[in-house]
Amino acid sequence: MKIRRLDIKNYRGIRDLSWIVPEDHQLLMLVGPGDSTKSTIIDALYLALSERYSLSLSDTDFYLGNVDEPITIRVTLIELSAEVMKHNVLGMEMGGIKEDGTLTHDPGDGDKTCLTIQLSIDADLEPIWSVYREGGTEPFTQIGVGARKKLSVFKVDERIDGHLRWSRTSALGKLTESEHDTSGTLAAATRASRAAVTKAISAELQTLTGEVQTRMNQLGSGNFKALRPGLDTSVPSSSGLLALYEDQVPLMNYGLGTRRLAGLATQQLAHSGKSILMIDEVEYGLEPHRLVFLLSKLKGSGDIAQAFITTHSPVAIEQMKATDVFVVRSDGAGGVQVHSFSGSPNSAQAVLRSNPSALLARRVFFGEGRTEYGLLLGLMEAWDRERVVLGDTPAVGLGTALADGGGGSTAPVRARMLQGVGYETYVLMDNDDRGVDKAVRQAGRAGVTVIRWSLEKATEAELVESLSSDLLTDLLDIAVQNRVDERTVLHDLNNKLTSGAVLIDLDVDTWVADHEMTIEECRALIASAASEYSWFKNPDQGRNLAAWVLDHELDLDGSEFWAKIMEVKAAMYPQEPAEGDAEPESDVDG
């Protein structure tokens, strides 16, 4: 069974969402900035398909708290199991879905048979599950918890500890029932645990625990060797007293990551066959190496038909194929879209590998190459420090992230690709290479803001364009810091000098006086050497350059270089809405 379409109306921060889910993806990772409603999508899927009898709801679960507009969640399923297709379950309620995701009342030629589960919640907060039929009339046929159990859907969330105990609703409880086909197994085991915990555990229950241990180890939860049922004295009720122990230590005492993986293992076993898995913030509680291993297991799992996961982790994003990553974007007025990278997978894959954190921002600022990227890093860090002192929001709080553009035409191509899936994108670029002009024009037409230096100028040339001899000499001190010593900088300069003269110091006034160089020639020499020998090509060197630039604001003010720097600042820190203009908050989402 697979989810093929999701429609949500008026649930938390989502006023309206329609997502046609590609059917050929097993692992679907939802990314995007905070408050983009990624977690809300996961929650909505689970509410509609879970086997709960009731839901904990409040007025705040309605979009903008408006209970006059009901919550509607529809999940369309395909490739249904034979058990679900039985007439006495849901077989008489099947509709059709076309290749483009359009629903039909009955399957037509070329359509796939589907089942659409609808969850409706009105102002009375009473959930109603029913089977939606396109073109049908309400009331639709209601669907009970018994039928929803057959859908085999589970979610890993903060209530994971409950699945490490035996109870009627836990994964261990369900697994015990399915393995031994008796309603008395759990009750007998619980009574036995009160009397003589270890001695009274049946061989069947210990065998089942061994299966759980194997699955937990396979998922990287730990290296368990003595897993067994034991008495959980932390639960004062008559249910759920029997829990998993590793020798003498209850699993509830282990770290969060271990417990989440253990809960995932038990739920996988309890939902035998092809199940649908949902994990919000997959990285939560896991070290990077265990996160990487878990993702690799999920991608190759034969027990999972689909896995929907959200993440805020660049490590998790790095592990994915670009076509398995989906960007969730909210328009600020409750309209939510889910974008894919299917149109530009190669460019997207490059960003996933080089700048995965960029996908977690609202706006992305690319430095064309390493010089521009390093300069941007230094500028943002300095401006952020100033803003924090003044009580203003730093760039990260405004959703701005920096990324290395990869050089040349790659930067505008990457920016255009992200712009196409809902990001605001910017590029700071050189203007000395006519071979990239086409890519720049295409990016501009797609909505990318491209900030370029003057015609035929690279960053180094634009910087020195208006500097006096004293400021050029001062700038050479930064080159010395970046290039280790003065001798190296002199070597770089003399290698680029074509007049036959030999420079013996880094005093530009001396060059003018002793070698009859013009100030324009001095500027060109410094710019050429800086570019050729990568004086400002790594992040630390870029930070040094940015600090120098900001220290000389008054000297640079009025220059073309400084005008472009101010354009960069305005893009990094967009004007915040005036008081009373901001959109009302409707959802808090990771």
CSV table of N, CA and C in Angstrom, one decimal, residues 51-195:
chain,number,residue,atom,x,y,z
A,51,GLU,N,-4.9,4.2,13.9
A,51,GLU,CA,-6.0,3.4,14.4
A,51,GLU,C,-6.5,3.9,15.8
A,52,ARG,N,-6.4,5.2,16.0
A,52,ARG,CA,-6.9,5.7,17.2
A,52,ARG,C,-8.5,5.7,17.3
A,53,TYR,N,-9.0,5.6,18.5
A,53,TYR,CA,-10.4,5.7,18.6
A,53,TYR,C,-10.8,7.2,18.7
A,54,SER,N,-10.0,8.0,19.3
A,54,SER,CA,-10.3,9.4,19.5
A,54,SER,C,-9.0,10.2,19.4
A,55,LEU,N,-9.1,11.5,19.2
A,55,LEU,CA,-8.0,12.4,19.1
A,55,LEU,C,-8.0,13.5,20.1
A,56,SER,N,-6.8,13.9,20.5
A,56,SER,CA,-6.7,15.1,21.5
A,56,SER,C,-6.7,16.3,20.6
A,57,LEU,N,-7.7,17.1,20.6
A,57,LEU,CA,-7.8,18.2,19.7
A,57,LEU,C,-8.3,19.5,20.5
A,58,SER,N,-8.0,20.6,19.9
A,58,SER,CA,-8.4,21.9,20.5
A,58,SER,C,-8.6,22.9,19.4
A,59,ASP,N,-9.2,24.1,19.8
A,59,ASP,CA,-9.4,25.1,18.8
A,59,ASP,C,-8.2,25.5,18.1
A,60,THR,N,-7.0,25.4,18.7
A,60,THR,CA,-5.8,25.9,18.1
A,60,THR,C,-5.3,24.9,16.9
A,61,ASP,N,-6.0,23.8,16.8
A,61,ASP,CA,-5.7,22.9,15.7
A,61,ASP,C,-6.3,23.4,14.4
A,62,PHE,N,-7.2,24.3,14.4
A,62,PHE,CA,-7.9,24.9,13.3
A,62,PHE,C,-7.0,26.1,12.7
A,63,TYR,N,-7.0,26.2,11.4
A,63,TYR,CA,-6.2,27.3,10.8
A,63,TYR,C,-6.7,28.6,11.4
A,64,LEU,N,-5.8,29.4,12.0
A,64,LEU,CA,-6.0,30.7,12.6
A,64,LEU,C,-7.0,30.6,13.7
A,65,GLY,N,-7.2,29.4,14.3
A,65,GLY,CA,-8.2,29.1,15.4
A,65,GLY,C,-9.6,29.3,15.0
A,66,ASN,N,-9.9,29.3,13.7
A,66,ASN,CA,-11.3,29.5,13.2
A,66,ASN,C,-12.0,28.2,13.1
A,67,VAL,N,-12.9,27.9,14.2
A,67,VAL,CA,-13.6,26.6,14.2
A,67,VAL,C,-14.8,26.6,13.3
A,68,ASP,N,-15.1,27.7,12.7
A,68,ASP,CA,-16.2,27.8,11.7
A,68,ASP,C,-15.8,27.1,10.4
A,69,GLU,N,-14.5,27.0,10.1
A,69,GLU,CA,-14.1,26.3,8.9
A,69,GLU,C,-13.6,24.9,9.4
A,70,PRO,N,-14.2,23.8,9.0
A,70,PRO,CA,-13.8,22.5,9.5
A,70,PRO,C,-12.5,22.1,8.9
A,71,ILE,N,-11.8,21.2,9.7
A,71,ILE,CA,-10.6,20.6,9.3
A,71,ILE,C,-11.0,19.4,8.4
A,72,THR,N,-10.3,19.3,7.2
A,72,THR,CA,-10.5,18.1,6.3
A,72,THR,C,-9.2,17.6,5.9
A,73,ILE,N,-8.9,16.3,6.1
A,73,ILE,CA,-7.7,15.7,5.7
A,73,ILE,C,-8.1,14.5,4.9
A,74,ARG,N,-7.6,14.4,3.6
A,74,ARG,CA,-7.9,13.3,2.8
A,74,ARG,C,-6.6,12.7,2.3
A,75,VAL,N,-6.5,11.4,2.5
A,75,VAL,CA,-5.3,10.6,2.1
A,75,VAL,C,-5.7,9.5,1.1
A,76,THR,N,-5.2,9.6,-0.1
A,76,THR,CA,-5.6,8.6,-1.1
A,76,THR,C,-4.5,7.6,-1.2
A,77,LEU,N,-4.9,6.3,-1.2
A,77,LEU,CA,-4.0,5.1,-1.1
A,77,LEU,C,-4.2,4.3,-2.4
A,78,ILE,N,-3.1,3.7,-2.8
A,78,ILE,CA,-3.1,2.8,-3.9
A,78,ILE,C,-2.4,1.5,-3.5
A,79,GLU,N,-2.4,0.5,-4.4
A,79,GLU,CA,-1.7,-0.8,-4.2
A,79,GLU,C,-2.2,-1.4,-2.9
A,80,LEU,N,-3.5,-1.4,-2.7
A,80,LEU,CA,-4.1,-1.9,-1.4
A,80,LEU,C,-3.9,-3.4,-1.3
A,81,SER,N,-3.8,-3.8,-0.1
A,81,SER,CA,-3.7,-5.2,0.2
A,81,SER,C,-5.0,-6.0,-0.1
A,82,ALA,N,-4.9,-7.3,-0.3
A,82,ALA,CA,-6.1,-8.1,-0.6
A,82,ALA,C,-7.1,-8.0,0.6
A,83,GLU,N,-6.5,-7.9,1.8
A,83,GLU,CA,-7.4,-7.9,3.0
A,83,GLU,C,-8.2,-6.6,3.0
A,84,VAL,N,-7.6,-5.5,2.7
A,84,VAL,CA,-8.4,-4.2,2.6
A,84,VAL,C,-9.4,-4.2,1.5
A,85,MET,N,-9.1,-4.9,0.4
A,85,MET,CA,-9.9,-4.9,-0.8
A,85,MET,C,-11.2,-5.8,-0.6
A,86,LYS,N,-11.2,-6.6,0.5
A,86,LYS,CA,-12.3,-7.4,0.7
A,86,LYS,C,-13.6,-6.6,0.8
A,87,HIS,N,-14.7,-7.1,0.2
A,87,HIS,CA,-15.9,-6.3,0.2
A,87,HIS,C,-16.4,-6.0,1.6
A,88,ASN,N,-16.2,-6.8,2.6
A,88,ASN,CA,-16.8,-6.6,3.9
A,88,ASN,C,-15.9,-5.6,4.7
A,89,VAL,N,-14.8,-5.2,4.1
A,89,VAL,CA,-14.0,-4.1,4.7
A,89,VAL,C,-14.2,-2.8,4.0
A,90,LEU,N,-13.5,-2.6,2.9
A,90,LEU,CA,-13.5,-1.4,2.1
A,90,LEU,C,-13.6,-1.6,0.6
A,91,GLY,N,-13.8,-2.8,0.2
A,91,GLY,CA,-13.7,-3.1,-1.2
A,91,GLY,C,-14.8,-2.5,-2.0
A,92,MET,N,-15.9,-2.1,-1.4
A,92,MET,CA,-17.0,-1.5,-2.2
A,92,MET,C,-16.9,0.0,-2.3
A,93,GLU,N,-15.8,0.5,-1.7
A,93,GLU,CA,-15.6,2.0,-1.6
A,93,GLU,C,-14.5,2.5,-2.5
A,94,MET,N,-14.0,1.7,-3.4
A,94,MET,CA,-12.9,2.1,-4.2
A,94,MET,C,-13.2,3.1,-5.3
A,95,GLY,N,-12.3,4.1,-5.4
A,95,GLY,CA,-12.4,5.0,-6.5
A,95,GLY,C,-11.3,4.9,-7.5
A,96,GLY,N,-11.0,5.9,-8.3
A,96,GLY,CA,-9.9,5.8,-9.2
A,96,GLY,C,-9.0,7.0,-9.1
A,97,ILE,N,-7.8,6.9,-9.6
A,97,ILE,CA,-6.9,8.1,-9.6
A,97,ILE,C,-6.1,8.0,-10.9
A,98,LYS,N,-6.0,9.1,-11.6
A,98,LYS,CA,-5.3,9.2,-12.9
A,98,LYS,C,-3.8,9.4,-12.6
A,99,GLU,N,-3.1,9.4,-13.7
A,99,GLU,CA,-1.6,9.5,-13.7
A,99,GLU,C,-1.3,10.9,-13.1
A,100,ASP,N,-2.1,11.9,-13.4
A,100,ASP,CA,-1.8,13.3,-12.9
A,100,ASP,C,-2.3,13.5,-11.5
A,101,GLY,N,-2.9,12.5,-10.8
A,101,GLY,CA,-3.4,12.7,-9.5
A,101,GLY,C,-4.9,13.0,-9.4
A,102,THR,N,-5.5,13.2,-10.5
A,102,THR,CA,-7.0,13.5,-10.5
A,102,THR,C,-7.8,12.3,-10.0
A,103,LEU,N,-8.7,12.6,-9.1
A,103,LEU,CA,-9.5,11.5,-8.5
A,103,LEU,C,-10.8,11.3,-9.4
A,104,THR,N,-11.3,10.1,-9.5
A,104,THR,CA,-12.5,9.8,-10.2
A,104,THR,C,-13.4,8.9,-9.2
A,105,HIS,N,-14.7,9.0,-9.5
A,105,HIS,CA,-15.6,8.2,-8.6
A,105,HIS,C,-15.4,6.7,-8.7
A,106,ASP,N,-15.1,6.2,-10.0
A,106,ASP,CA,-14.8,4.8,-10.2
A,106,ASP,C,-13.6,4.8,-11.1
A,107,PRO,N,-12.8,3.7,-11.0
A,107,PRO,CA,-11.6,3.6,-11.9
A,107,PRO,C,-12.0,3.5,-13.3
A,108,GLY,N,-11.4,4.3,-14.2
A,108,GLY,CA,-11.7,4.2,-15.6
A,108,GLY,C,-10.4,3.6,-16.3
A,109,ASP,N,-10.5,3.6,-17.6
A,109,ASP,CA,-9.3,3.1,-18.4
A,109,ASP,C,-8.1,3.9,-18.1
A,110,GLY,N,-7.0,3.2,-17.7
A,110,GLY,CA,-5.8,3.8,-17.4
A,110,GLY,C,-5.7,4.3,-16.0
A,111,ASP,N,-6.8,4.3,-15.2
A,111,ASP,CA,-6.8,4.8,-13.8
A,111,ASP,C,-6.3,3.7,-12.9
A,112,LYS,N,-5.8,4.0,-11.8
A,112,LYS,CA,-5.5,3.1,-10.7
A,112,LYS,C,-6.6,3.0,-9.7
A,113,THR,N,-6.8,1.9,-9.2
A,113,THR,CA,-7.8,1.7,-8.1
A,113,THR,C,-7.2,2.4,-6.9
A,114,CYS,N,-8.1,3.1,-6.2
A,114,CYS,CA,-7.6,3.8,-5.0
A,114,CYS,C,-8.7,3.9,-3.9
A,115,LEU,N,-8.2,4.2,-2.7
A,115,LEU,CA,-9.1,4.4,-1.6
A,115,LEU,C,-8.7,5.7,-0.9
A,116,THR,N,-9.7,6.6,-0.7
A,116,THR,CA,-9.4,7.9,-0.1
A,116,THR,C,-10.1,7.9,1.3
A,117,ILE,N,-9.2,8.0,2.3
A,117,ILE,CA,-9.7,8.1,3.7
A,117,ILE,C,-9.8,9.6,4.0
A,118,GLN,N,-11.0,10.0,4.5
A,118,GLN,CA,-11.2,11.4,4.9
A,118,GLN,C,-11.4,11.5,6.4
A,119,LEU,N,-10.7,12.4,7.0
A,119,LEU,CA,-10.9,12.8,8.4
A,119,LEU,C,-11.5,14.2,8.5
A,120,SER,N,-12.6,14.3,9.1
A,120,SER,CA,-13.3,15.6,9.2
A,120,SER,C,-13.5,16.0,10.7
A,121,ILE,N,-13.2,17.2,11.0
A,121,ILE,CA,-13.3,17.7,12.4
A,121,ILE,C,-14.0,19.0,12.4
A,122,ASP,N,-15.2,19.1,13.0
A,122,ASP,CA,-16.0,20.3,13.1
A,122,ASP,C,-15.7,21.0,14.4
A,123,ALA,N,-16.5,22.0,14.7
A,123,ALA,CA,-16.3,22.8,15.9
A,123,ALA,C,-16.5,22.0,17.2
A,124,ASP,N,-17.2,20.9,17.1
A,124,ASP,CA,-17.5,20.1,18.3
A,124,ASP,C,-16.3,19.2,18.6
A,125,LEU,N,-15.2,19.2,17.8
A,125,LEU,CA,-13.9,18.5,18.0
A,125,LEU,C,-14.1,17.0,17.9
A,126,GLU,N,-15.2,16.5,17.4
A,126,GLU,CA,-15.4,15.1,17.3
A,126,GLU,C,-14.9,14.6,15.9
A,127,PRO,N,-13.8,13.8,15.8
A,127,PRO,CA,-13.3,13.3,14.5
A,127,PRO,C,-14.3,12.3,13.9
A,128,ILE,N,-14.4,12.4,12.6
A,128,ILE,CA,-15.2,11.5,11.8
A,128,ILE,C,-14.3,11.0,10.7
A,129,TRP,N,-14.1,9.6,10.7
A,129,TRP,CA,-13.3,9.0,9.6
A,129,TRP,C,-14.3,8.4,8.6
A,130,SER,N,-14.1,8.7,7.3
A,130,SER,CA,-15.0,8.2,6.3
A,130,SER,C,-14.3,7.9,5.0
A,131,VAL,N,-14.9,7.3,4.0
A,131,VAL,CA,-14.3,7.0,2.7
A,131,VAL,C,-14.9,8.0,1.7
A,132,TYR,N,-14.0,8.9,1.3
A,132,TYR,CA,-14.4,9.9,0.3
A,132,TYR,C,-14.4,9.3,-1.1
A,133,ARG,N,-15.5,9.7,-1.9
A,133,ARG,CA,-15.6,9.3,-3.3
A,133,ARG,C,-15.7,10.6,-4.1
A,134,GLU,N,-14.9,10.8,-5.0
A,134,GLU,CA,-15.0,12.0,-5.9
A,134,GLU,C,-16.3,12.0,-6.6
A,135,GLY,N,-17.0,13.1,-6.5
A,135,GLY,CA,-18.3,13.2,-7.2
A,135,GLY,C,-19.4,12.6,-6.3
A,136,GLY,N,-19.1,12.0,-5.2
A,136,GLY,CA,-20.1,11.5,-4.3
A,136,GLY,C,-20.8,12.5,-3.4
A,137,THR,N,-21.7,12.2,-2.7
A,137,THR,CA,-22.4,13.1,-1.8
A,137,THR,C,-22.3,12.6,-0.4
A,138,GLU,N,-22.2,13.6,0.5
A,138,GLU,CA,-22.2,13.3,1.9
A,138,GLU,C,-23.5,12.9,2.4
A,139,PRO,N,-23.7,12.2,3.5
A,139,PRO,CA,-22.5,11.6,4.3
A,139,PRO,C,-21.9,10.4,3.6
A,140,PHE,N,-20.5,10.4,3.7
A,140,PHE,CA,-19.8,9.3,3.1
A,140,PHE,C,-19.8,8.1,4.1
A,141,THR,N,-19.5,6.9,3.6
A,141,THR,CA,-19.5,5.7,4.5
A,141,THR,C,-18.4,5.9,5.5
A,142,GLN,N,-18.7,5.8,6.8
A,142,GLN,CA,-17.8,5.9,7.8
A,142,GLN,C,-16.9,4.7,8.0
A,143,ILE,N,-15.7,4.9,8.4
A,143,ILE,CA,-14.7,3.8,8.5
A,143,ILE,C,-14.2,3.7,10.0
A,144,GLY,N,-14.4,2.5,10.6
A,144,GLY,CA,-14.0,2.4,12.0
A,144,GLY,C,-12.6,2.1,12.2
A,145,VAL,N,-12.2,2.0,13.5
A,145,VAL,CA,-10.8,1.7,13.8
A,145,VAL,C,-10.4,0.3,13.4
A,146,GLY,N,-11.3,-0.6,13.3
A,146,GLY,CA,-10.9,-2.0,12.9
A,146,GLY,C,-10.4,-2.0,11.5
A,147,ALA,N,-11.1,-1.3,10.6
A,147,ALA,CA,-10.7,-1.2,9.2
A,147,ALA,C,-9.3,-0.5,9.1
A,148,ARG,N,-9.2,0.6,9.9
A,148,ARG,CA,-8.0,1.4,9.8
A,148,ARG,C,-6.7,0.6,10.3
A,149,LYS,N,-7.0,-0.3,11.2
A,149,LYS,CA,-5.8,-1.1,11.6
A,149,LYS,C,-5.2,-1.9,10.5
A,150,LYS,N,-6.0,-2.3,9.5
A,150,LYS,CA,-5.5,-3.1,8.4
A,150,LYS,C,-4.7,-2.3,7.4
A,151,LEU,N,-4.6,-0.9,7.6
A,151,LEU,CA,-3.8,-0.1,6.7
A,151,LEU,C,-2.3,-0.2,7.0
A,152,SER,N,-1.9,-0.6,8.2
A,152,SER,CA,-0.5,-0.9,8.6
A,152,SER,C,0.3,0.4,8.4
A,153,VAL,N,0.0,1.4,9.2
A,153,VAL,CA,0.7,2.7,9.3
A,153,VAL,C,1.2,3.0,10.7
A,154,PHE,N,2.4,3.4,10.8
A,154,PHE,CA,2.9,3.7,12.2
A,154,PHE,C,3.8,4.9,12.1
A,155,LYS,N,4.0,5.6,13.2
A,155,LYS,CA,4.8,6.8,13.4
A,155,LYS,C,5.7,6.7,14.5
A,156,VAL,N,6.9,7.2,14.3
A,156,VAL,CA,7.9,7.3,15.4
A,156,VAL,C,7.9,8.7,15.9
A,157,ASP,N,7.5,8.9,17.2
A,157,ASP,CA,7.4,10.2,17.8
A,157,ASP,C,7.8,10.2,19.2
A,158,GLU,N,7.4,11.3,19.9
A,158,GLU,CA,7.9,11.5,21.3
A,158,GLU,C,7.3,10.4,22.3
A,159,ARG,N,6.3,9.7,21.9
A,159,ARG,CA,5.7,8.7,22.8
A,159,ARG,C,6.3,7.3,22.6
A,160,ILE,N,7.5,7.3,22.1
A,160,ILE,CA,8.1,6.0,21.8
A,160,ILE,C,8.3,5.1,22.9
A,161,ASP,N,8.4,5.6,24.2
A,161,ASP,CA,8.7,4.7,25.3
A,161,ASP,C,7.5,3.7,25.5
A,162,GLY,N,6.3,4.2,25.1
A,162,GLY,CA,5.1,3.3,25.3
A,162,GLY,C,5.3,2.0,24.5
A,163,HIS,N,6.0,2.0,23.4
A,163,HIS,CA,6.2,0.8,22.6
A,163,HIS,C,7.3,-0.1,23.1
A,164,LEU,N,7.9,0.3,24.2
A,164,LEU,CA,8.9,-0.6,24.9
A,164,LEU,C,8.3,-1.3,26.0
A,165,ARG,N,7.0,-1.2,26.2
A,165,ARG,CA,6.3,-2.0,27.2
A,165,ARG,C,5.2,-2.8,26.6
A,166,TRP,N,4.7,-3.8,27.2
A,166,TRP,CA,3.6,-4.6,26.8
A,166,TRP,C,2.3,-4.0,27.3
A,167,SER,N,1.5,-3.6,26.3
A,167,SER,CA,0.1,-3.1,26.7
A,167,SER,C,-0.7,-3.4,25.5
A,168,ARG,N,-2.0,-3.2,25.6
A,168,ARG,CA,-3.0,-3.6,24.5
A,168,ARG,C,-2.7,-2.7,23.3
A,169,THR,N,-2.2,-1.5,23.5
A,169,THR,CA,-2.1,-0.6,22.3
A,169,THR,C,-0.7,-0.4,21.9
A,170,SER,N,0.3,-1.0,22.6
A,170,SER,CA,1.7,-0.8,22.2
A,170,SER,C,2.1,-1.8,21.1
A,171,ALA,N,3.2,-1.5,20.4
A,171,ALA,CA,3.7,-2.4,19.4
A,171,ALA,C,4.0,-3.8,19.9
A,172,LEU,N,4.6,-3.8,21.1
A,172,LEU,CA,4.9,-5.1,21.7
A,172,LEU,C,3.7,-5.9,22.0
A,173,GLY,N,2.6,-5.2,22.5
A,173,GLY,CA,1.4,-5.9,22.7
A,173,GLY,C,0.7,-6.4,21.4
A,174,LYS,N,0.7,-5.6,20.4
A,174,LYS,CA,0.2,-6.1,19.1
A,174,LYS,C,1.0,-7.2,18.5
A,175,LEU,N,2.3,-7.1,18.7
A,175,LEU,CA,3.2,-8.2,18.1
A,175,LEU,C,2.9,-9.5,18.9
A,176,THR,N,2.7,-9.4,20.2
A,176,THR,CA,2.5,-10.6,21.0
A,176,THR,C,1.1,-11.3,20.5
A,177,GLU,N,0.1,-10.4,20.3
A,177,GLU,CA,-1.2,-11.0,19.9
A,177,GLU,C,-1.1,-11.6,18.5
A,178,SER,N,-0.4,-11.0,17.6
A,178,SER,CA,-0.3,-11.5,16.3
A,178,SER,C,0.5,-12.8,16.2
A,179,GLU,N,1.5,-12.9,17.0
A,179,GLU,CA,2.4,-14.1,17.0
A,179,GLU,C,1.7,-15.3,17.7
A,180,HIS,N,0.9,-15.0,18.8
A,180,HIS,CA,0.4,-16.2,19.6
A,180,HIS,C,-1.1,-16.3,19.5
A,181,ASP,N,-1.8,-15.3,18.8
A,181,ASP,CA,-3.2,-15.4,18.5
A,181,ASP,C,-4.0,-15.7,19.8
A,182,THR,N,-3.8,-15.1,20.9
A,182,THR,CA,-4.5,-15.3,22.1
A,182,THR,C,-4.6,-14.0,22.8
A,183,SER,N,-5.8,-13.6,23.3
A,183,SER,CA,-6.0,-12.4,24.0
A,183,SER,C,-5.5,-12.5,25.4
A,184,GLY,N,-5.2,-13.7,25.9
A,184,GLY,CA,-4.8,-13.9,27.3
A,184,GLY,C,-3.3,-13.8,27.5
A,185,THR,N,-2.5,-13.7,26.4
A,185,THR,CA,-1.1,-13.8,26.6
A,185,THR,C,-0.6,-12.6,27.4
A,186,LEU,N,-1.0,-11.4,27.1
A,186,LEU,CA,-0.5,-10.3,27.8
A,186,LEU,C,-0.9,-10.3,29.2
A,187,ALA,N,-2.2,-10.6,29.5
A,187,ALA,CA,-2.7,-10.6,30.8
A,187,ALA,C,-2.0,-11.6,31.7
A,188,ALA,N,-1.8,-12.8,31.1
A,188,ALA,CA,-1.0,-13.9,31.8
A,188,ALA,C,0.4,-13.5,32.1
A,189,ALA,N,1.0,-12.8,31.1
A,189,ALA,CA,2.4,-12.4,31.3
A,189,ALA,C,2.5,-11.3,32.4
A,190,THR,N,1.5,-10.4,32.4
A,190,THR,CA,1.5,-9.4,33.4
A,190,THR,C,1.3,-9.9,34.8
A,191,ARG,N,0.4,-10.9,34.9
A,191,ARG,CA,0.2,-11.5,36.2
A,191,ARG,C,1.5,-12.2,36.7
A,192,ALA,N,2.1,-12.9,35.7
A,192,ALA,CA,3.3,-13.7,36.0
A,192,ALA,C,4.4,-12.8,36.5
A,193,SER,N,4.4,-11.6,35.8
A,193,SER,CA,5.5,-10.7,36.2
A,193,SER,C,5.4,-10.2,37.6
A,194,ARG,N,4.2,-10.1,38.1
A,194,ARG,CA,4.0,-9.7,39.5
A,194,ARG,C,4.6,-10.8,40.5
A,195,ALA,N,4.4,-12.0,40.1
A,195,ALA,CA,4.7,-13.1,41.0
A,195,ALA,C,6.2,-13.4,40.9
